[in-house]
Amino acid sequence: MSQTEMIKARLEELKSNYAAGEQQMQTLETRKNELKQTMLRIQGAIQVLEEMLAEQNNQSGT
């Protein structure tokens, strides 16, 4: 294999690795966004339950 062929082969390998890295980064970004949305829903549910508990404590305290 000539030096030119080796360089071309390595270039193609690097381009392939780069494309795979981009795809993986996109997948991770999607998962990150989905997790953020899930955490926001959980946070909202926690807040509602805390408010309900505080309201019940206030009603039973009077």
PDB file of N, CA and C in Angstrom, residues 21-57:
ATOM      1  N   GLY A  21     -19.187  10.141  16.022  1.00  0.00           N
ATOM      2  CA  GLY A  21     -19.167  11.007  17.204  1.00  0.00           C
ATOM      3  C   GLY A  21     -20.263  12.047  17.160  1.00  0.00           C
ATOM      4  N   GLU A  22     -20.491  12.629  15.997  1.00  0.00           N
ATOM      5  CA  GLU A  22     -21.574  13.607  15.853  1.00  0.00           C
ATOM      6  C   GLU A  22     -22.928  12.965  16.134  1.00  0.00           C
ATOM      7  N   GLN A  23     -23.126  11.762  15.610  1.00  0.00           N
ATOM      8  CA  GLN A  23     -24.390  11.049  15.823  1.00  0.00           C
ATOM      9  C   GLN A  23     -24.589  10.743  17.306  1.00  0.00           C
ATOM     10  N   GLN A  24     -23.526  10.294  17.954  1.00  0.00           N
ATOM     11  CA  GLN A  24     -23.620   9.991  19.379  1.00  0.00           C
ATOM     12  C   GLN A  24     -23.905  11.254  20.183  1.00  0.00           C
ATOM     13  N   MET A  25     -23.283  12.366  19.819  1.00  0.00           N
ATOM     14  CA  MET A  25     -23.523  13.623  20.515  1.00  0.00           C
ATOM     15  C   MET A  25     -24.979  14.053  20.354  1.00  0.00           C
ATOM     16  N   GLN A  26     -25.542  13.892  19.174  1.00  0.00           N
ATOM     17  CA  GLN A  26     -26.943  14.236  18.938  1.00  0.00           C
ATOM     18  C   GLN A  26     -27.867  13.359  19.785  1.00  0.00           C
ATOM     19  N   THR A  27     -27.541  12.071  19.859  1.00  0.00           N
ATOM     20  CA  THR A  27     -28.336  11.154  20.678  1.00  0.00           C
ATOM     21  C   THR A  27     -28.290  11.568  22.147  1.00  0.00           C
ATOM     22  N   LEU A  28     -27.116  11.899  22.623  1.00  0.00           N
ATOM     23  CA  LEU A  28     -26.966  12.318  24.020  1.00  0.00           C
ATOM     24  C   LEU A  28     -27.691  13.629  24.292  1.00  0.00           C
ATOM     25  N   GLU A  29     -27.646  14.543  23.347  1.00  0.00           N
ATOM     26  CA  GLU A  29     -28.339  15.825  23.501  1.00  0.00           C
ATOM     27  C   GLU A  29     -29.848  15.600  23.595  1.00  0.00           C
ATOM     28  N   THR A  30     -30.350  14.695  22.776  1.00  0.00           N
ATOM     29  CA  THR A  30     -31.780  14.359  22.821  1.00  0.00           C
ATOM     30  C   THR A  30     -32.134  13.763  24.174  1.00  0.00           C
ATOM     31  N   ARG A  31     -31.321  12.836  24.638  1.00  0.00           N
ATOM     32  CA  ARG A  31     -31.569  12.226  25.950  1.00  0.00           C
ATOM     33  C   ARG A  31     -31.503  13.265  27.063  1.00  0.00           C
ATOM     34  N   LYS A  32     -30.555  14.193  26.955  1.00  0.00           N
ATOM     35  CA  LYS A  32     -30.428  15.261  27.951  1.00  0.00           C
ATOM     36  C   LYS A  32     -31.695  16.101  27.998  1.00  0.00           C
ATOM     37  N   ASN A  33     -32.209  16.472  26.843  1.00  0.00           N
ATOM     38  CA  ASN A  33     -33.428  17.282  26.791  1.00  0.00           C
ATOM     39  C   ASN A  33     -34.625  16.525  27.352  1.00  0.00           C
ATOM     40  N   GLU A  34     -34.722  15.236  27.042  1.00  0.00           N
ATOM     41  CA  GLU A  34     -35.811  14.425  27.578  1.00  0.00           C
ATOM     42  C   GLU A  34     -35.716  14.325  29.096  1.00  0.00           C
ATOM     43  N   LEU A  35     -34.520  14.157  29.607  1.00  0.00           N
ATOM     44  CA  LEU A  35     -34.321  14.069  31.054  1.00  0.00           C
ATOM     45  C   LEU A  35     -34.670  15.385  31.731  1.00  0.00           C
ATOM     46  N   LYS A  36     -34.299  16.511  31.115  1.00  0.00           N
ATOM     47  CA  LYS A  36     -34.664  17.819  31.669  1.00  0.00           C
ATOM     48  C   LYS A  36     -36.176  17.963  31.787  1.00  0.00           C
ATOM     49  N   GLN A  37     -36.905  17.533  30.743  1.00  0.00           N
ATOM     50  CA  GLN A  37     -38.363  17.615  30.762  1.00  0.00           C
ATOM     51  C   GLN A  37     -38.943  16.732  31.864  1.00  0.00           C
ATOM     52  N   THR A  38     -38.398  15.541  32.015  1.00  0.00           N
ATOM     53  CA  THR A  38     -38.860  14.644  33.073  1.00  0.00           C
ATOM     54  C   THR A  38     -38.623  15.256  34.443  1.00  0.00           C
ATOM     55  N   MET A  39     -37.454  15.837  34.632  1.00  0.00           N
ATOM     56  CA  MET A  39     -37.133  16.446  35.925  1.00  0.00           C
ATOM     57  C   MET A  39     -38.034  17.645  36.208  1.00  0.00           C
ATOM     58  N   LEU A  40     -38.388  18.409  35.188  1.00  0.00           N
ATOM     59  CA  LEU A  40     -39.303  19.530  35.383  1.00  0.00           C
ATOM     60  C   LEU A  40     -40.683  19.042  35.810  1.00  0.00           C
ATOM     61  N   ARG A  41     -41.146  17.953  35.202  1.00  0.00           N
ATOM     62  CA  ARG A  41     -42.444  17.387  35.599  1.00  0.00           C
ATOM     63  C   ARG A  41     -42.397  16.900  37.041  1.00  0.00           C
ATOM     64  N   ILE A  42     -41.311  16.232  37.411  1.00  0.00           N
ATOM     65  CA  ILE A  42     -41.162  15.741  38.787  1.00  0.00           C
ATOM     66  C   ILE A  42     -41.122  16.909  39.760  1.00  0.00           C
ATOM     67  N   GLN A  43     -40.385  17.948  39.409  1.00  0.00           N
ATOM     68  CA  GLN A  43     -40.291  19.138  40.258  1.00  0.00           C
ATOM     69  C   GLN A  43     -41.670  19.756  40.456  1.00  0.00           C
ATOM     70  N   GLY A  44     -42.452  19.823  39.388  1.00  0.00           N
ATOM     71  CA  GLY A  44     -43.804  20.368  39.486  1.00  0.00           C
ATOM     72  C   GLY A  44     -44.675  19.519  40.390  1.00  0.00           C
ATOM     73  N   ALA A  45     -44.567  18.208  40.264  1.00  0.00           N
ATOM     74  CA  ALA A  45     -45.350  17.310  41.112  1.00  0.00           C
ATOM     75  C   ALA A  45     -44.946  17.460  42.574  1.00  0.00           C
ATOM     76  N   ILE A  46     -43.668  17.592  42.838  1.00  0.00           N
ATOM     77  CA  ILE A  46     -43.186  17.794  44.210  1.00  0.00           C
ATOM     78  C   ILE A  46     -43.778  19.074  44.782  1.00  0.00           C
ATOM     79  N   GLN A  47     -43.745  20.138  44.004  1.00  0.00           N
ATOM     80  CA  GLN A  47     -44.263  21.423  44.463  1.00  0.00           C
ATOM     81  C   GLN A  47     -45.752  21.323  44.795  1.00  0.00           C
ATOM     82  N   VAL A  48     -46.523  20.676  43.924  1.00  0.00           N
ATOM     83  CA  VAL A  48     -47.960  20.529  44.164  1.00  0.00           C
ATOM     84  C   VAL A  48     -48.205  19.746  45.450  1.00  0.00           C
ATOM     85  N   LEU A  49     -47.507  18.643  45.622  1.00  0.00           N
ATOM     86  CA  LEU A  49     -47.699  17.825  46.823  1.00  0.00           C
ATOM     87  C   LEU A  49     -47.286  18.573  48.091  1.00  0.00           C
ATOM     88  N   GLU A  50     -46.200  19.324  48.015  1.00  0.00           N
ATOM     89  CA  GLU A  50     -45.779  20.117  49.171  1.00  0.00           C
ATOM     90  C   GLU A  50     -46.828  21.166  49.522  1.00  0.00           C
ATOM     91  N   GLU A  51     -47.405  21.802  48.508  1.00  0.00           N
ATOM     92  CA  GLU A  51     -48.452  22.800  48.749  1.00  0.00           C
ATOM     93  C   GLU A  51     -49.698  22.147  49.334  1.00  0.00           C
ATOM     94  N   MET A  52     -50.059  20.977  48.838  1.00  0.00           N
ATOM     95  CA  MET A  52     -51.219  20.262  49.378  1.00  0.00           C
ATOM     96  C   MET A  52     -50.986  19.880  50.837  1.00  0.00           C
ATOM     97  N   LEU A  53     -49.794  19.409  51.156  1.00  0.00           N
ATOM     98  CA  LEU A  53     -49.451  19.027  52.515  1.00  0.00           C
ATOM     99  C   LEU A  53     -49.482  20.231  53.442  1.00  0.00           C
ATOM    100  N   ALA A  54     -48.944  21.364  52.990  1.00  0.00           N
ATOM    101  CA  ALA A  54     -48.942  22.575  53.788  1.00  0.00           C
ATOM    102  C   ALA A  54     -50.374  23.044  54.036  1.00  0.00           C
ATOM    103  N   GLU A  55     -51.229  22.932  53.021  1.00  0.00           N
ATOM    104  CA  GLU A  55     -52.626  23.335  53.161  1.00  0.00           C
ATOM    105  C   GLU A  55     -53.344  22.440  54.175  1.00  0.00           C
ATOM    106  N   GLN A  56     -53.083  21.150  54.103  1.00  0.00           N
ATOM    107  CA  GLN A  56     -53.699  20.225  55.064  1.00  0.00           C
ATOM    108  C   GLN A  56     -53.214  20.516  56.488  1.00  0.00           C
ATOM    109  N   ASN A  57     -51.923  20.820  56.639  1.00  0.00           N
ATOM    110  CA  ASN A  57     -51.382  21.154  57.954  1.00  0.00           C
ATOM    111  C   ASN A  57     -52.009  22.419  58.492  1.00  0.00           C
TER     112      ASN A  57
END
